[in-house]
PDB file of C-alpha atoms in Angstrom:
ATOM      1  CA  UNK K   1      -2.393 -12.591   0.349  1.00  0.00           C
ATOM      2  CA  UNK K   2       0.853 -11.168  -1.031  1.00  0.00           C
ATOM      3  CA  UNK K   3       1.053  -8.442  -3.717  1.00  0.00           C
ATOM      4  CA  UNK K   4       2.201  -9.499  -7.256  1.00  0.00           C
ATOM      5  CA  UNK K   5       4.397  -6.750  -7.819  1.00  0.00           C
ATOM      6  CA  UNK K   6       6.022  -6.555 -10.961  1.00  0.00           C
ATOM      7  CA  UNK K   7       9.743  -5.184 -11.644  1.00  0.00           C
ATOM      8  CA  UNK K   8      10.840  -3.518 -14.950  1.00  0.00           C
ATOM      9  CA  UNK K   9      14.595  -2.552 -14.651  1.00  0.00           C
ATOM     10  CA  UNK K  10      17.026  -4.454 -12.103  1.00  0.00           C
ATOM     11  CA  UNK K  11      19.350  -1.960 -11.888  1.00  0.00           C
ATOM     12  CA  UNK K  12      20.310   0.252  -8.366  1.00  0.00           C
ATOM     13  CA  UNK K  13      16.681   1.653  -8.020  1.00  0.00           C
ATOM     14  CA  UNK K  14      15.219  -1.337  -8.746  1.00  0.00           C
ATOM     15  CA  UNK K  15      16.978  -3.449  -6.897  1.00  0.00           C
ATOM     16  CA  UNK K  16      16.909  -0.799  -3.612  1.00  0.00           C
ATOM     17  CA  UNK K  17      13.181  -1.157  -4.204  1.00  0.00           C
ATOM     18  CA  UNK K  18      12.910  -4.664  -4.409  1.00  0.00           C
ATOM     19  CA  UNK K  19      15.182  -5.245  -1.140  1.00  0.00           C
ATOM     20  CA  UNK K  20      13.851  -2.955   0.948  1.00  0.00           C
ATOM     21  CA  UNK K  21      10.222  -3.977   0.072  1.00  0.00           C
ATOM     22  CA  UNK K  22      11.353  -7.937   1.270  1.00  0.00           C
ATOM     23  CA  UNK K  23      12.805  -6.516   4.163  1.00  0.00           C
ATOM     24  CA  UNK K  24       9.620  -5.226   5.600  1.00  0.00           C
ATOM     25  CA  UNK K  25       8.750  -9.274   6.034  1.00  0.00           C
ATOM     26  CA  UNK K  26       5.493  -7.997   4.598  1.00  0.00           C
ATOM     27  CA  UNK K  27       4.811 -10.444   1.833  1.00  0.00           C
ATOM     28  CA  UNK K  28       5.379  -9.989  -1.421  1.00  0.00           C
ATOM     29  CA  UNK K  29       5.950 -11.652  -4.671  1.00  0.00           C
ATOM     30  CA  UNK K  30       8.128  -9.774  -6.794  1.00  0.00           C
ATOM     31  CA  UNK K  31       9.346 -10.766 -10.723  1.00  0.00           C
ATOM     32  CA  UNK K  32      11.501  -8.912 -12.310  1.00  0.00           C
ATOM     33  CA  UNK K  33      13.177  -8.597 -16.085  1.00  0.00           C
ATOM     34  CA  UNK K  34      16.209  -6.774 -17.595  1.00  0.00           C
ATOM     35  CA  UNK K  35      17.086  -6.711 -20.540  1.00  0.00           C
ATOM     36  CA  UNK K  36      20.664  -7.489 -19.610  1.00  0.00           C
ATOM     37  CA  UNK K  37      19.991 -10.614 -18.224  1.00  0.00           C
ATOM     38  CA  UNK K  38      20.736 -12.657 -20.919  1.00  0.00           C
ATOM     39  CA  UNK K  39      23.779 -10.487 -21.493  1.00  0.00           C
ATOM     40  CA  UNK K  40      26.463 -13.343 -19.948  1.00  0.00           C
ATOM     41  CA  UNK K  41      29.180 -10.600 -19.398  1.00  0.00           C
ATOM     42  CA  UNK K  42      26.569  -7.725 -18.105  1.00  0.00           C
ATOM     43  CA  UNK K  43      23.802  -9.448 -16.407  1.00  0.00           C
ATOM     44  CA  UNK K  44      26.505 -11.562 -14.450  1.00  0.00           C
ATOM     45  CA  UNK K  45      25.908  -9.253 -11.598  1.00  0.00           C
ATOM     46  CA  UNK K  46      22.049  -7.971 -12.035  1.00  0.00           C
ATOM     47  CA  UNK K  47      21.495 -12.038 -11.840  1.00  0.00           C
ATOM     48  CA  UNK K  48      23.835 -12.462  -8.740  1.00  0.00           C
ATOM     49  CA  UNK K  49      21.561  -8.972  -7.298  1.00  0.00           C
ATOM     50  CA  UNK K  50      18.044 -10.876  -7.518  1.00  0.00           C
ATOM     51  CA  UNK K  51      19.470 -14.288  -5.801  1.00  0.00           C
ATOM     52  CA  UNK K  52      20.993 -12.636  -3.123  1.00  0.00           C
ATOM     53  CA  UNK K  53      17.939 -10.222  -2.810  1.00  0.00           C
ATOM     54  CA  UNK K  54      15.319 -13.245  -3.097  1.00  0.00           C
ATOM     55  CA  UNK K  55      13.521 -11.407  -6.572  1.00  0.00           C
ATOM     56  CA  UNK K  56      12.363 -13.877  -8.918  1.00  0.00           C
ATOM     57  CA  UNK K  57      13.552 -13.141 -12.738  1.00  0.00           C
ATOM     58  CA  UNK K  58      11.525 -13.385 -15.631  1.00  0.00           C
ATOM     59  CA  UNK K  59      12.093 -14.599 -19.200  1.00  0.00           C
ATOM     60  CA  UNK K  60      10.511 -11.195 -20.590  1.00  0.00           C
ATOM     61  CA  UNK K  61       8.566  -8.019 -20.083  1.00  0.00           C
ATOM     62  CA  UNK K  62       5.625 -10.351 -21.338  1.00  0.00           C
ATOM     63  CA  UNK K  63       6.593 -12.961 -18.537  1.00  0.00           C
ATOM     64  CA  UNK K  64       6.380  -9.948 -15.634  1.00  0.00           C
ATOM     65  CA  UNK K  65       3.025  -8.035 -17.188  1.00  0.00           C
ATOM     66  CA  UNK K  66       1.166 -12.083 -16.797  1.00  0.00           C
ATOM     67  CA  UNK K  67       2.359 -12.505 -12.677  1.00  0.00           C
ATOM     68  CA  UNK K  68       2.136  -8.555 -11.505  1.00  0.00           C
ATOM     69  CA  UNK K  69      -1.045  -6.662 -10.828  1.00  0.00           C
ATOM     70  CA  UNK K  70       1.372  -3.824 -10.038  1.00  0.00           C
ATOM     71  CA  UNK K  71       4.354  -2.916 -12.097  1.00  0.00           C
ATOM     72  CA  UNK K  72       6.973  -0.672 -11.552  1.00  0.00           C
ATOM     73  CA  UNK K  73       9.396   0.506 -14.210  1.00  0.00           C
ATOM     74  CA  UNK K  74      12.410   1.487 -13.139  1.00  0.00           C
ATOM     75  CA  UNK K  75      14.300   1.164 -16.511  1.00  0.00           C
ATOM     76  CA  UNK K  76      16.910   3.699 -17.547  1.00  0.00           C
ATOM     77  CA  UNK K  77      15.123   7.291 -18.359  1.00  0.00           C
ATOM     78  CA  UNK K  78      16.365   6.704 -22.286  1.00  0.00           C
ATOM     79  CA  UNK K  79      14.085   3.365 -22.381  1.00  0.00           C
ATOM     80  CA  UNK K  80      11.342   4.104 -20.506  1.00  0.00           C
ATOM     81  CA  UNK K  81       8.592   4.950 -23.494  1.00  0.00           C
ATOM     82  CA  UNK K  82      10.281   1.748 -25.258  1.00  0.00           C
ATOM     83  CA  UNK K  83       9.583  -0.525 -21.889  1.00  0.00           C
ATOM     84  CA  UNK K  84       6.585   0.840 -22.268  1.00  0.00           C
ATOM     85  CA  UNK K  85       5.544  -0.111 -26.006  1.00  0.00           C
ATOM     86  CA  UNK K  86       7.164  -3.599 -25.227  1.00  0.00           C
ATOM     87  CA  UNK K  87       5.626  -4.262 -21.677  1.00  0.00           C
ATOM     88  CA  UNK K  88       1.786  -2.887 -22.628  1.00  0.00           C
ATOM     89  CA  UNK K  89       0.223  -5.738 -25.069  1.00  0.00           C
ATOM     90  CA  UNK K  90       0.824  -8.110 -22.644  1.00  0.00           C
ATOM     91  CA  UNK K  91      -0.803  -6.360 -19.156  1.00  0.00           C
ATOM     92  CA  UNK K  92      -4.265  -7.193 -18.031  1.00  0.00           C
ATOM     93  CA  UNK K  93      -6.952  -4.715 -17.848  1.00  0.00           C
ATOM     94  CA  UNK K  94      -6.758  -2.345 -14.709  1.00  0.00           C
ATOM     95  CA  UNK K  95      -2.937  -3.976 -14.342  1.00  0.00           C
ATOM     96  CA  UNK K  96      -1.347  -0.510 -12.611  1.00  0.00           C
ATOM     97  CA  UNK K  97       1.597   0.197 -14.220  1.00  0.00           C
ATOM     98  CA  UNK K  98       4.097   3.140 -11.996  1.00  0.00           C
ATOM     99  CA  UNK K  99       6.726   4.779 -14.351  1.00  0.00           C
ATOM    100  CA  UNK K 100       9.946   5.074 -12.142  1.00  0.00           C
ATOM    101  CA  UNK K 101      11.678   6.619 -14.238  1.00  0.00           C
ATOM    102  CA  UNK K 102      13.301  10.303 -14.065  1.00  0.00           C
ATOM    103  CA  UNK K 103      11.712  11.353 -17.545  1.00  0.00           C
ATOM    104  CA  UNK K 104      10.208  14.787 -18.651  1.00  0.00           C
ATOM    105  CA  UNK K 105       6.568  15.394 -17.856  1.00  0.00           C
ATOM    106  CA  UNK K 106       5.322  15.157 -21.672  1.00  0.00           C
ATOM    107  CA  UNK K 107       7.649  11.607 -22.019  1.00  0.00           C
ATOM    108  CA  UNK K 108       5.687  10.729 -19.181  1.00  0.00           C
ATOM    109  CA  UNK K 109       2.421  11.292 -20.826  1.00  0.00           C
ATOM    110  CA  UNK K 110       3.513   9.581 -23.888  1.00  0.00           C
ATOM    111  CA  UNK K 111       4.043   6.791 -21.340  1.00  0.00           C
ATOM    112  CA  UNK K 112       0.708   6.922 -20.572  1.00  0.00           C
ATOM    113  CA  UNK K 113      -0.497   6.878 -23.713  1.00  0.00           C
ATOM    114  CA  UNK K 114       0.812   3.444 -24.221  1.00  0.00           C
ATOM    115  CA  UNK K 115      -0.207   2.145 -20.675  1.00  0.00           C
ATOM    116  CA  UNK K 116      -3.691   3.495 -20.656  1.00  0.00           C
ATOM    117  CA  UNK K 117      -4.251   2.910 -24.581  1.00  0.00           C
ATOM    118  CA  UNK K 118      -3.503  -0.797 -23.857  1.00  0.00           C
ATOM    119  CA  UNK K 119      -6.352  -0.973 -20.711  1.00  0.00           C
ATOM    120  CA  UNK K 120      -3.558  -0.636 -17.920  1.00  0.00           C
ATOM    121  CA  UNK K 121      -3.518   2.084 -15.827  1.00  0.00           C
ATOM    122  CA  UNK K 122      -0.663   4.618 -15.607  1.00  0.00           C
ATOM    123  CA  UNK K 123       0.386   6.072 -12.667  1.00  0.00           C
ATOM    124  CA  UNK K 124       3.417   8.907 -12.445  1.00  0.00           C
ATOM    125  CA  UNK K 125       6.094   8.935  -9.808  1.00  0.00           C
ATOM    126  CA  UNK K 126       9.026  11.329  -9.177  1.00  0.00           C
ATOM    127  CA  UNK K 127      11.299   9.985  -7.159  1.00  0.00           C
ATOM    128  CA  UNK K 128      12.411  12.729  -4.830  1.00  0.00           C
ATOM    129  CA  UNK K 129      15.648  11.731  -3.344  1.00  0.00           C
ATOM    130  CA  UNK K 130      18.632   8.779  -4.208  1.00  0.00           C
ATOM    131  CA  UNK K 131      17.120   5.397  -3.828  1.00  0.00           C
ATOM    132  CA  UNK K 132      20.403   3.718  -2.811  1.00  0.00           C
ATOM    133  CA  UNK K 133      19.996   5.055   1.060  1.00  0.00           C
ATOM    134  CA  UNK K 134      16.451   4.953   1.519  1.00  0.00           C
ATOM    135  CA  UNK K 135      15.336   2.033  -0.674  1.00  0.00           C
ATOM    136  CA  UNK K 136      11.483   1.563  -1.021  1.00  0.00           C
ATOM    137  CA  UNK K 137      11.450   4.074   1.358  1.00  0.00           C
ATOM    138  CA  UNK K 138      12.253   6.539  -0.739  1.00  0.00           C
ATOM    139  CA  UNK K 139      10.344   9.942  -1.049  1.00  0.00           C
ATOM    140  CA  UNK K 140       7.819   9.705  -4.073  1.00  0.00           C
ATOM    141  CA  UNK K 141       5.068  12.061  -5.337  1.00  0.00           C
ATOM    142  CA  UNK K 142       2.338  10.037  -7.484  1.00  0.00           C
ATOM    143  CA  UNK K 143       0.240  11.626 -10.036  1.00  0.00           C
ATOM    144  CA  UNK K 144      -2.936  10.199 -12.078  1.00  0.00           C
ATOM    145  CA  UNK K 145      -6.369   8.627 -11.489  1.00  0.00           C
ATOM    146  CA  UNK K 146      -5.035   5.557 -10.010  1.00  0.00           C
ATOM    147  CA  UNK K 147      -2.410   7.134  -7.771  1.00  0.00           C
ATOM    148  CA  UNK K 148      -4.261   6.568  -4.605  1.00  0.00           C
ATOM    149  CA  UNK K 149      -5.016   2.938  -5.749  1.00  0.00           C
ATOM    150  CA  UNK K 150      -1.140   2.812  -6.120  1.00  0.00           C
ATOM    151  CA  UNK K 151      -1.070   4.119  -2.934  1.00  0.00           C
ATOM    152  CA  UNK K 152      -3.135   1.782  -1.363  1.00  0.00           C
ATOM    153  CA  UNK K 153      -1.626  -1.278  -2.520  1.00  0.00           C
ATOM    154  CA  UNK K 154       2.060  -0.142  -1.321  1.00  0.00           C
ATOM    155  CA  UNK K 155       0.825   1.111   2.066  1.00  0.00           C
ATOM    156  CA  UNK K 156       1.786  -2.265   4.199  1.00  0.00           C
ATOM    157  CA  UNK K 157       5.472  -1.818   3.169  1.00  0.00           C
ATOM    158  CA  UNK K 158       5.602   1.648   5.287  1.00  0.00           C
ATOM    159  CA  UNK K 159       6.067   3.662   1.461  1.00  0.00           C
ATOM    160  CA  UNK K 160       7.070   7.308   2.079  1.00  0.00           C
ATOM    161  CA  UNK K 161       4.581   8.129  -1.158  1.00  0.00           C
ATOM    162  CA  UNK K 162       2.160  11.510  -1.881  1.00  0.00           C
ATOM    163  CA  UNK K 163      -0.795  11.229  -4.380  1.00  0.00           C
ATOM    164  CA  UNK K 164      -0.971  14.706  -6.247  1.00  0.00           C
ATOM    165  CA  UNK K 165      -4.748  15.641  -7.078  1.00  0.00           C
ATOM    166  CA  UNK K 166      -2.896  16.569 -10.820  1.00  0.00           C
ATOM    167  CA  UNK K 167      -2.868  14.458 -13.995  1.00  0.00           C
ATOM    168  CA  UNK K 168       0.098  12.998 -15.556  1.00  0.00           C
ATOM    169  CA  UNK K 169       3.084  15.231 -16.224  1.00  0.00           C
ATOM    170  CA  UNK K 170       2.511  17.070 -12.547  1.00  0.00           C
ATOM    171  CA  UNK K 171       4.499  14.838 -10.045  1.00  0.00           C
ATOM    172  CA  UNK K 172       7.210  15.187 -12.650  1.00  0.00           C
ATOM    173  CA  UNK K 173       6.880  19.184 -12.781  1.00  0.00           C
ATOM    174  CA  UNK K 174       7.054  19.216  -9.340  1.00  0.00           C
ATOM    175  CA  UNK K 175      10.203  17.551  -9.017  1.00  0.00           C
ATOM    176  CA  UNK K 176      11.450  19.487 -12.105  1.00  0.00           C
ATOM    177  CA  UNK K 177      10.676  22.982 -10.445  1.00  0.00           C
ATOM    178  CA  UNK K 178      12.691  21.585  -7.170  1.00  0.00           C
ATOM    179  CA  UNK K 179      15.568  20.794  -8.503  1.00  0.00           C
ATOM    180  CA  UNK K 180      15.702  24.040 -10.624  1.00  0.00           C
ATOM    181  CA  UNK K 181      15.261  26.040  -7.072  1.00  0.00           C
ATOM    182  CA  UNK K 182      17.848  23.691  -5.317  1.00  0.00           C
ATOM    183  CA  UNK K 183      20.547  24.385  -7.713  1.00  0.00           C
ATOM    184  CA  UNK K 184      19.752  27.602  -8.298  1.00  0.00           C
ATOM    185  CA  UNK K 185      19.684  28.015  -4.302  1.00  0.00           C
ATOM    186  CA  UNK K 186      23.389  26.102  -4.139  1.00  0.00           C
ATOM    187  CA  UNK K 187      24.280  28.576  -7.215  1.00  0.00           C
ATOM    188  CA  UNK K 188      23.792  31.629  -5.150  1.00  0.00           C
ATOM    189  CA  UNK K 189      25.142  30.754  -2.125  1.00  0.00           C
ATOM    190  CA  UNK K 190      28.155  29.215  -4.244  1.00  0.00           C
ATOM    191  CA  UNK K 191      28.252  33.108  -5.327  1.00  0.00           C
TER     192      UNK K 191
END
């Protein structure tokens, strides 16, 4: 049985994900929305992505939250609470829902809030590294009760993913404190 993954955001993370997951010939059904795909002059290409990738679109957020028992949001960082508030009154109870999305670690509880108020689950990820090279193999720390049911799901696709112990807000913090120490590292040897 295939996983019924759903995609929020068909942009260059979410359409590294989505490739890279179909490339593992694992199965998998993936549906995905963007808002600019009704857009004729800017969803020209996101459209021309998910054909040549061999992702299903959707007519909505509604649309994806009915087919997925996992969704991933990989909207930009600026729309990722409103994804949220859209995507939420239309998941199924326990539907996991993964946030994506580079975002602070109190947006990402805010995120949460929606997602978990609404009977879904939330689950945090901080995407460690570019997506572009590594696809859905990029690094990713998870963080929140169902991270190691995330976890589980994704684990046929050879994921490079970490479940923190830590609530929501922690994966993010982590990857927050990282980059701080990496620039600051690249600042002082600059110096």
């Amino acid at each position: 049985m295939s996983l019924k993954l759903g995609l929020l955001g068909f942009g260059e993370a979410g359409q590294g994900v989505a490739e890279g997951l179909i490339g593992t010939g694992v199965p998998i059904d993936i549906l995905t929305w963007d808002i600019l795909f009704p857009d004729a002059g800017k969803g020209a290409a996101l459209v021309k992505a998910a054909e040549r990738i061999g992702v299903k679109r959707a007519a909505s957020a509604a649309e994806v939250a009915g087919h997925a028992e996992l969704v991933i949001s990989a909207v930009t960082t600026d729309q990722s609470l409103v994804a949220a508030r859209q995507i939420a009154p239309h998941l199924g109870k326990g539907t996991l829902y993964l946030d994506f999305n580079s975002t602070s670690p109190g947006k990402k509880r805010q995120v949460a809030e929606v997602i978990d108020g609404a009977g879904a689950h939330m689950v945090e990820a901080a995407v460690m590294d570019t997506v572009p090279p590594h696809k859905h193999r990029v690094p990713l720390l998870l963080a929140g009760a169902k991270a190691r049911d995330v976890v589980s799901k994704l684990a046929p696709y050879n994921m490079r993913i970490e479940a923190l112990d830590g609530g929501i807000g922690s994966a993010s913090t982590i990857k927050m404190c990282r980059s701080v120490f990496m620039k600051g590292l690249d600042g002082l040897l600059y110096e």
